[in-house]
C-alpha cells in the first residue's frame, strides 16, 4: 500500500496543533515556535515527498488518490488526490506556511494560541486543494476561515475587530453559495447522492442548471479571489493583519478562489463557463485597472500593497476566461508567482513597520541610509511585482497576454481592447511601486525617525525568509518549465474540455440544418465568442 502523502500532509499539522497545549513553555513562546516550525517543515517535506514519489507531471488525471468511505448515507467520502491544478498549490501552501512560522518568530502574545491557529490553518488550506469531494471541500473551506478570523481579531491592529468581522461576513456568507451548489450538483439525477468530482463531471448537467450553479460559485469564489466589487474585505484585513498572517492571506488564501474557479466553474461546469467566460475577462480588466488606480491614492503602506494584489489577480481571471492553453497556463503560473511575490512584499511591510512604527508614507522618508539591506530587499521584491524580465511575474503576465491575444474564441476587436486596457495596468504598476520605494527610502529624512535608534538593518532571519522566496521567483522567471511542466497535461485536458463545451453551446440543435450560425445569435455573449462554422 503506497504511503498516504496527502492525508498525512493534511492531518499532521491539524493533529500537531491539538498537542500544542502540552508543549512545555515558560510563556515567552520560545519552545512552541520551534515546535510549530518543525511541524510546518515536516508538512512541507510530506508534500515534496508526494510530488517526488507518486506524482507524474505527464499524467493529466488524478494521482496520489486515497478514498475511504465516511458517511455513505450522505454520499460523503474521505477522497483526496492531486493533479496539475492542485499539486503546485499544495506545494506553495506548505512552503509559504513554513516561512510564515519563521516570520512569526517575534510573536510573544499568546504564542500557543497563535501557533495552534497557524498549524490548523496549514492543514485546512492543504485540504482545500487536495480533497476530491465537493462537500468535503466545503468543510475544508469553512475550517480555514476560523483561524484567519481569530488571527485578525486577536493579533491585528487598532481596527482589528472591524476587519475580522468584515472578513467573516464576506467569506462565510459567500460560502453558503458553495453549499447550495454542492447539494444541487450532488443530488441531481436522483439515487444515492455523490459529491466526488469525477462523479459530478460525468453527470452532464443541463445548460440552465450549469448557469445557475456557475453564477452561485462565481460569487463565492469571487469574494475569495477577490473580484471587484467583492473585494472590500481584503484591504481592511491586510491593513490590520500581522506579517505572518499577511503572508498566508496574500500567498495562499487568494489562490483558493482562483483554484476553485478552475476546478468547479471550468472543469465541472464547462457549458456554463462558455457563457460566463467573457464576463470573467471583463472583470479581470476591471480588477487590473481599478485596483492599480486605487493603489495610487493609498497613503497606507499595507493598503497600497493590498490593492496591488487585487490588481495582479485580474490576470488570473483573464487567463481563466481565455479559452487558450497558454492563457490558462499563465493564470496558473500567476497564482503561484503572486503567492511568492505577495508573501515577500507583505513580510517586508511587517519588518518595516517593526522599525518605523508607522504605515503612513507621509511619515516615512530617508531611511535608506540606515537600512541599506532592507532597501535592497524591497527593491528586488518590487521589481518582481512589477514583472521585471527574469522574474516569475513577467513570464506569467506575458503568457496571459499572448494566450488571450491569440485565442480564437473571441473577435479581434474584443481581444485588442482587452489587451490594451490590461496593458494600462501593467504600465501603472511600476509607477506606484517605484514611487512607493522613493517615499520610504529617499527624500527628506523624517526627523522623528532619524532620532530613533531602532532603525536597524535587516536581520539574518529576515534575509533568509526573503531569500527563500526569491529563489523560486527568479528560478521560475529564468526557466518557467520548472513549474509549467508540472501542470501542462492537466491544463491541456481542461482547455480541450472547454473547447468542446463552447462548440456544443454555440452549435445549432439537431433539428436545424447544419449551416453556419451567426455569432450574434448564439447566446448573450455571441458578439464576443466566435461561432464555429459547421460543414
Short mmCIF file of C-alpha atoms in Angstrom, two decimals, residues 183-525:
data_model
loop_
_atom_site.label_atom_id
_atom_site.label_comp_id
_atom_site.label_asym_id
_atom_site.label_seq_id
_atom_site.Cartn_x
_atom_site.Cartn_y
_atom_site.Cartn_z
CA UNK A 183 -26.06 19.98 -2.69
CA UNK A 184 -27.74 20.75 -6.01
CA UNK A 185 -24.99 19.04 -8.01
CA UNK A 186 -24.66 16.09 -5.63
CA UNK A 187 -28.37 15.28 -5.51
CA UNK A 188 -29.01 15.99 -9.18
CA UNK A 189 -30.35 12.99 -11.06
CA UNK A 190 -31.70 11.17 -8.01
CA UNK A 191 -30.36 7.98 -6.48
CA UNK A 192 -27.59 7.86 -3.92
CA UNK A 193 -26.00 11.31 -3.72
CA UNK A 194 -22.33 11.66 -4.55
CA UNK A 195 -20.16 14.76 -4.30
CA UNK A 196 -16.93 13.39 -5.75
CA UNK A 197 -15.55 15.47 -8.59
CA UNK A 198 -15.25 12.54 -11.00
CA UNK A 199 -18.92 11.63 -10.49
CA UNK A 200 -20.09 15.24 -10.85
CA UNK A 201 -18.05 15.73 -14.02
CA UNK A 202 -19.77 12.73 -15.63
CA UNK A 203 -23.35 13.81 -14.83
CA UNK A 204 -23.81 16.10 -17.83
CA UNK A 205 -25.82 18.86 -16.18
CA UNK A 206 -28.26 20.77 -18.44
CA UNK A 207 -27.40 24.29 -19.57
CA UNK A 208 -29.76 26.20 -17.27
CA UNK A 209 -28.62 24.19 -14.26
CA UNK A 210 -24.96 24.89 -15.11
CA UNK A 211 -25.61 28.61 -15.47
CA UNK A 212 -27.30 28.82 -12.07
CA UNK A 213 -24.56 26.84 -10.30
CA UNK A 214 -21.85 28.76 -12.13
CA UNK A 215 -23.30 32.10 -11.03
CA UNK A 216 -23.55 30.95 -7.41
CA UNK A 217 -19.99 29.63 -7.35
CA UNK A 218 -18.66 32.73 -9.10
CA UNK A 219 -19.97 34.87 -6.25
CA UNK A 220 -18.44 32.58 -3.62
CA UNK A 221 -15.05 32.32 -5.26
CA UNK A 222 -15.13 35.93 -6.44
CA UNK A 223 -15.12 37.06 -2.82
CA UNK A 224 -12.04 34.98 -2.05
CA UNK A 225 -10.08 35.87 -5.23
CA UNK A 226 -11.19 38.75 -4.83
CA UNK A 227 -13.14 40.19 -7.77
CA UNK A 228 -14.18 43.85 -7.80
CA UNK A 229 -16.68 44.82 -6.30
CA UNK A 230 -16.49 41.88 -3.85
CA UNK A 231 -13.00 42.89 -2.76
CA UNK A 232 -13.53 45.42 0.03
CA UNK A 233 -12.75 42.99 2.86
CA UNK A 234 -9.19 42.45 1.63
CA UNK A 235 -7.67 45.93 2.13
CA UNK A 236 -9.20 46.08 5.61
CA UNK A 237 -7.89 42.63 6.51
CA UNK A 238 -4.41 43.41 5.21
CA UNK A 239 -4.49 46.80 6.89
CA UNK A 240 -4.82 45.19 10.34
CA UNK A 241 -3.01 41.85 9.98
CA UNK A 242 0.46 40.96 11.23
CA UNK A 243 3.29 39.94 8.87
CA UNK A 244 2.80 36.12 9.05
CA UNK A 245 -0.95 36.48 8.57
CA UNK A 246 -0.25 38.79 5.61
CA UNK A 247 1.85 36.05 4.06
CA UNK A 248 -0.94 33.50 4.45
CA UNK A 249 -3.59 35.86 3.08
CA UNK A 250 -1.64 37.01 0.03
CA UNK A 251 0.32 33.81 -0.56
CA UNK A 252 -2.40 31.20 -0.15
CA UNK A 253 -5.89 32.48 0.64
CA UNK A 254 -6.42 34.40 -2.60
CA UNK A 255 -5.23 31.41 -4.63
CA UNK A 256 -8.06 29.31 -3.23
CA UNK A 257 -10.51 31.42 -5.23
CA UNK A 258 -8.58 31.03 -8.49
CA UNK A 259 -8.12 27.29 -7.98
CA UNK A 260 -11.82 26.81 -7.21
CA UNK A 261 -12.81 28.67 -10.39
CA UNK A 262 -10.68 26.27 -12.44
CA UNK A 263 -11.78 23.17 -10.55
CA UNK A 264 -15.53 23.79 -10.39
CA UNK A 265 -16.59 26.54 -12.76
CA UNK A 266 -14.38 25.46 -15.64
CA UNK A 267 -13.91 21.73 -15.13
CA UNK A 268 -17.31 20.68 -13.76
CA UNK A 269 -19.49 23.33 -15.44
CA UNK A 270 -17.84 23.80 -18.86
CA UNK A 271 -21.00 24.85 -20.72
CA UNK A 272 -21.72 27.47 -18.08
CA UNK A 273 -18.13 28.65 -18.43
CA UNK A 274 -18.61 29.07 -22.18
CA UNK A 275 -21.29 31.66 -21.40
CA UNK A 276 -19.58 33.38 -18.47
CA UNK A 277 -16.00 33.48 -19.82
CA UNK A 278 -16.30 36.93 -21.45
CA UNK A 279 -17.59 38.29 -18.16
CA UNK A 280 -14.53 36.89 -16.37
CA UNK A 281 -12.28 38.63 -18.88
CA UNK A 282 -14.05 41.97 -18.40
CA UNK A 283 -13.94 41.60 -14.61
CA UNK A 284 -10.24 40.81 -14.87
CA UNK A 285 -9.58 44.08 -16.68
CA UNK A 286 -11.65 45.96 -14.09
CA UNK A 287 -9.55 44.36 -11.35
CA UNK A 288 -6.30 45.35 -13.02
CA UNK A 289 -7.12 48.99 -13.74
CA UNK A 290 -9.37 49.85 -10.78
CA UNK A 291 -7.06 48.33 -8.17
CA UNK A 292 -3.95 49.88 -9.76
CA UNK A 293 -5.52 53.33 -9.78
CA UNK A 294 -6.78 52.89 -6.22
CA UNK A 295 -3.30 51.87 -5.11
CA UNK A 296 -2.06 55.28 -6.24
CA UNK A 297 -4.35 57.01 -3.77
CA UNK A 298 -3.34 54.89 -0.77
CA UNK A 299 -1.03 56.51 1.75
CA UNK A 300 -1.11 53.44 3.99
CA UNK A 301 1.66 51.01 3.02
CA UNK A 302 -0.34 47.86 3.76
CA UNK A 303 -3.39 49.01 1.81
CA UNK A 304 -1.23 50.04 -1.14
CA UNK A 305 0.24 46.54 -1.42
CA UNK A 306 -3.21 45.01 -0.83
CA UNK A 307 -4.68 46.81 -3.83
CA UNK A 308 -1.64 45.79 -5.83
CA UNK A 309 -2.54 42.16 -5.05
CA UNK A 310 -6.10 42.69 -6.28
CA UNK A 311 -4.74 44.17 -9.50
CA UNK A 312 -2.42 41.24 -10.14
CA UNK A 313 -5.21 38.70 -9.60
CA UNK A 314 -7.01 40.27 -12.55
CA UNK A 315 -4.57 38.47 -14.84
CA UNK A 316 -5.78 35.19 -13.36
CA UNK A 317 -9.34 35.99 -14.42
CA UNK A 318 -8.27 36.89 -17.96
CA UNK A 319 -6.25 33.69 -18.26
CA UNK A 320 -9.11 31.53 -16.98
CA UNK A 321 -11.50 33.09 -19.49
CA UNK A 322 -9.10 32.96 -22.43
CA UNK A 323 -10.07 29.53 -23.89
CA UNK A 324 -6.36 29.11 -24.52
CA UNK A 325 -3.92 26.57 -23.13
CA UNK A 326 -1.22 29.26 -22.96
CA UNK A 327 -3.52 31.76 -21.25
CA UNK A 328 -4.84 29.24 -18.74
CA UNK A 329 -1.29 28.07 -18.03
CA UNK A 330 -0.37 31.71 -17.45
CA UNK A 331 -3.23 32.07 -14.96
CA UNK A 332 -1.93 29.06 -13.05
CA UNK A 333 1.62 30.43 -13.11
CA UNK A 334 0.37 33.84 -12.00
CA UNK A 335 -1.27 32.31 -8.92
CA UNK A 336 1.96 30.65 -7.83
CA UNK A 337 4.08 33.66 -8.78
CA UNK A 338 1.88 36.14 -6.94
CA UNK A 339 1.78 33.83 -3.93
CA UNK A 340 5.56 34.08 -3.67
CA UNK A 341 5.84 37.79 -4.52
CA UNK A 342 2.87 38.87 -2.38
CA UNK A 343 4.21 36.96 0.62
CA UNK A 344 7.62 38.62 0.24
CA UNK A 345 6.19 42.15 -0.03
CA UNK A 346 3.91 41.80 2.97
CA UNK A 347 6.69 40.28 5.05
CA UNK A 348 8.80 43.36 4.27
CA UNK A 349 5.87 45.61 5.17
CA UNK A 350 5.77 43.98 8.62
CA UNK A 351 9.54 44.22 9.03
CA UNK A 352 9.49 47.90 8.07
CA UNK A 353 6.65 48.66 10.48
CA UNK A 354 8.55 46.99 13.32
CA UNK A 355 11.29 49.59 12.80
CA UNK A 356 9.40 52.76 11.86
CA UNK A 357 6.20 52.14 13.88
CA UNK A 358 4.19 53.78 11.11
CA UNK A 359 2.45 52.69 7.93
CA UNK A 360 1.85 56.18 6.57
CA UNK A 361 4.08 57.03 3.64
CA UNK A 362 3.92 60.71 4.59
CA UNK A 363 5.67 59.88 7.87
CA UNK A 364 8.48 57.91 6.24
CA UNK A 365 11.38 59.04 4.15
CA UNK A 366 15.15 58.99 4.07
CA UNK A 367 15.62 55.69 5.89
CA UNK A 368 17.61 54.15 3.04
CA UNK A 369 20.94 55.26 4.50
CA UNK A 370 20.29 53.45 7.77
CA UNK A 371 18.62 50.35 6.28
CA UNK A 372 20.58 49.57 3.14
CA UNK A 373 19.97 45.82 3.20
CA UNK A 374 16.26 46.40 3.76
CA UNK A 375 16.23 48.79 0.81
CA UNK A 376 17.89 46.14 -1.38
CA UNK A 377 15.32 43.53 -0.37
CA UNK A 378 12.44 45.95 -1.01
CA UNK A 379 13.84 46.86 -4.41
CA UNK A 380 14.23 43.27 -5.62
CA UNK A 381 10.74 42.28 -4.45
CA UNK A 382 9.14 45.37 -6.02
CA UNK A 383 10.91 44.62 -9.30
CA UNK A 384 9.46 41.12 -9.15
CA UNK A 385 5.98 42.55 -8.53
CA UNK A 386 6.19 44.96 -11.47
CA UNK A 387 7.02 41.99 -13.74
CA UNK A 388 10.68 42.65 -14.46
CA UNK A 389 12.01 40.23 -17.14
CA UNK A 390 13.86 37.39 -15.47
CA UNK A 391 11.31 37.11 -12.67
CA UNK A 392 8.25 34.88 -12.45
CA UNK A 393 5.73 37.75 -12.69
CA UNK A 394 6.96 38.70 -16.15
CA UNK A 395 6.53 35.18 -17.52
CA UNK A 396 3.05 34.66 -16.10
CA UNK A 397 1.67 38.01 -17.29
CA UNK A 398 3.24 37.56 -20.73
CA UNK A 399 1.66 34.11 -21.06
CA UNK A 400 -1.75 35.53 -20.18
CA UNK A 401 -1.34 38.37 -22.70
CA UNK A 402 -0.17 36.17 -25.57
CA UNK A 403 -2.63 33.39 -24.74
CA UNK A 404 -5.61 35.74 -24.79
CA UNK A 405 -4.39 37.72 -27.80
CA UNK A 406 -4.09 34.53 -29.88
CA UNK A 407 -7.31 32.91 -28.66
CA UNK A 408 -9.68 32.03 -31.49
CA UNK A 409 -12.71 32.18 -29.19
CA UNK A 410 -13.01 35.96 -29.28
CA UNK A 411 -13.32 38.56 -32.00
CA UNK A 412 -10.25 40.57 -32.96
CA UNK A 413 -11.74 43.85 -31.72
CA UNK A 414 -12.51 42.43 -28.29
CA UNK A 415 -9.02 40.96 -27.94
CA UNK A 416 -7.35 44.23 -28.90
CA UNK A 417 -9.48 46.26 -26.48
CA UNK A 418 -8.83 43.89 -23.57
CA UNK A 419 -5.09 43.70 -24.21
CA UNK A 420 -4.78 47.50 -24.46
CA UNK A 421 -6.71 48.03 -21.21
CA UNK A 422 -4.74 45.33 -19.39
CA UNK A 423 -1.51 46.89 -20.66
CA UNK A 424 -2.51 50.14 -18.94
CA UNK A 425 -2.48 48.27 -15.64
CA UNK A 426 0.95 46.87 -16.44
CA UNK A 427 2.21 50.43 -17.02
CA UNK A 428 0.66 51.73 -13.80
CA UNK A 429 2.24 49.06 -11.61
CA UNK A 430 5.90 50.21 -11.81
CA UNK A 431 4.81 53.81 -11.33
CA UNK A 432 3.13 53.30 -7.95
CA UNK A 433 5.65 50.72 -6.73
CA UNK A 434 8.75 52.74 -7.58
CA UNK A 435 7.22 55.92 -6.20
CA UNK A 436 6.48 53.99 -3.01
CA UNK A 437 10.14 52.98 -2.76
CA UNK A 438 11.19 56.59 -3.24
CA UNK A 439 8.88 57.81 -0.47
CA UNK A 440 10.08 55.18 2.01
CA UNK A 441 13.82 55.20 1.45
CA UNK A 442 14.67 58.53 -0.18
CA UNK A 443 13.59 62.13 0.01
CA UNK A 444 13.76 64.33 3.06
CA UNK A 445 14.60 62.43 6.20
CA UNK A 446 11.88 62.34 8.84
CA UNK A 447 13.30 63.97 11.98
CA UNK A 448 11.36 61.70 14.31
CA UNK A 449 12.55 58.56 12.54
CA UNK A 450 16.11 59.86 12.41
CA UNK A 451 16.09 60.24 16.18
CA UNK A 452 15.09 56.60 16.67
CA UNK A 453 17.89 54.16 17.33
CA UNK A 454 15.69 51.20 16.41
CA UNK A 455 16.21 51.73 12.66
CA UNK A 456 18.41 48.64 12.49
CA UNK A 457 19.05 46.99 9.17
CA UNK A 458 17.64 43.64 8.02
CA UNK A 459 18.39 40.74 10.37
CA UNK A 460 19.67 37.33 9.18
CA UNK A 461 16.24 35.73 9.79
CA UNK A 462 14.56 38.33 7.59
CA UNK A 463 17.16 37.98 4.84
CA UNK A 464 16.72 34.21 4.95
CA UNK A 465 12.92 34.40 4.57
CA UNK A 466 13.15 36.75 1.58
CA UNK A 467 15.94 34.66 0.03
CA UNK A 468 13.80 31.54 0.23
CA UNK A 469 11.04 33.36 -1.65
CA UNK A 470 13.35 34.93 -4.23
CA UNK A 471 14.95 31.63 -5.23
CA UNK A 472 11.76 30.24 -6.85
CA UNK A 473 10.73 33.70 -8.11
CA UNK A 474 13.99 34.07 -10.07
CA UNK A 475 14.24 30.37 -10.90
CA UNK A 476 10.78 30.28 -12.49
CA UNK A 477 11.47 33.58 -14.22
CA UNK A 478 14.61 32.23 -15.86
CA UNK A 479 13.29 28.73 -16.56
CA UNK A 480 9.44 28.63 -16.39
CA UNK A 481 9.30 24.93 -17.21
CA UNK A 482 10.36 24.26 -13.63
CA UNK A 483 6.69 24.91 -12.83
CA UNK A 484 4.72 24.76 -16.09
CA UNK A 485 5.71 21.16 -16.79
CA UNK A 486 4.07 20.12 -13.52
CA UNK A 487 0.60 21.08 -14.77
CA UNK A 488 0.86 21.20 -18.58
CA UNK A 489 -1.03 17.93 -19.18
CA UNK A 490 -3.90 18.89 -16.86
CA UNK A 491 -4.26 22.37 -18.39
CA UNK A 492 -4.32 20.99 -21.93
CA UNK A 493 -7.04 18.49 -20.99
CA UNK A 494 -9.02 21.24 -19.26
CA UNK A 495 -8.86 23.57 -22.27
CA UNK A 496 -9.88 20.75 -24.59
CA UNK A 497 -12.96 20.21 -22.41
CA UNK A 498 -13.63 23.96 -22.57
CA UNK A 499 -13.48 23.97 -26.36
CA UNK A 500 -15.85 21.02 -26.64
CA UNK A 501 -18.34 22.75 -24.34
CA UNK A 502 -18.05 26.03 -26.25
CA UNK A 503 -18.69 24.28 -29.54
CA UNK A 504 -21.74 22.46 -28.19
CA UNK A 505 -23.04 25.67 -26.61
CA UNK A 506 -22.80 27.63 -29.85
CA UNK A 507 -23.84 24.83 -32.21
CA UNK A 508 -27.43 24.62 -33.53
CA UNK A 509 -29.80 21.94 -32.30
CA UNK A 510 -30.07 18.67 -34.20
CA UNK A 511 -33.35 19.70 -35.84
CA UNK A 512 -31.77 22.71 -37.51
CA UNK A 513 -29.98 22.48 -40.84
CA UNK A 514 -26.24 22.14 -40.39
CA UNK A 515 -25.28 25.60 -41.55
CA UNK A 516 -23.06 28.39 -40.17
CA UNK A 517 -24.54 30.01 -37.09
CA UNK A 518 -24.41 33.82 -36.79
CA UNK A 519 -22.25 34.68 -33.79
CA UNK A 520 -24.71 37.28 -32.53
CA UNK A 521 -27.49 34.71 -32.31
CA UNK A 522 -25.59 32.10 -30.34
CA UNK A 523 -26.27 33.42 -26.84
CA UNK A 524 -25.74 36.52 -24.69
CA UNK A 525 -22.04 36.52 -25.39
#
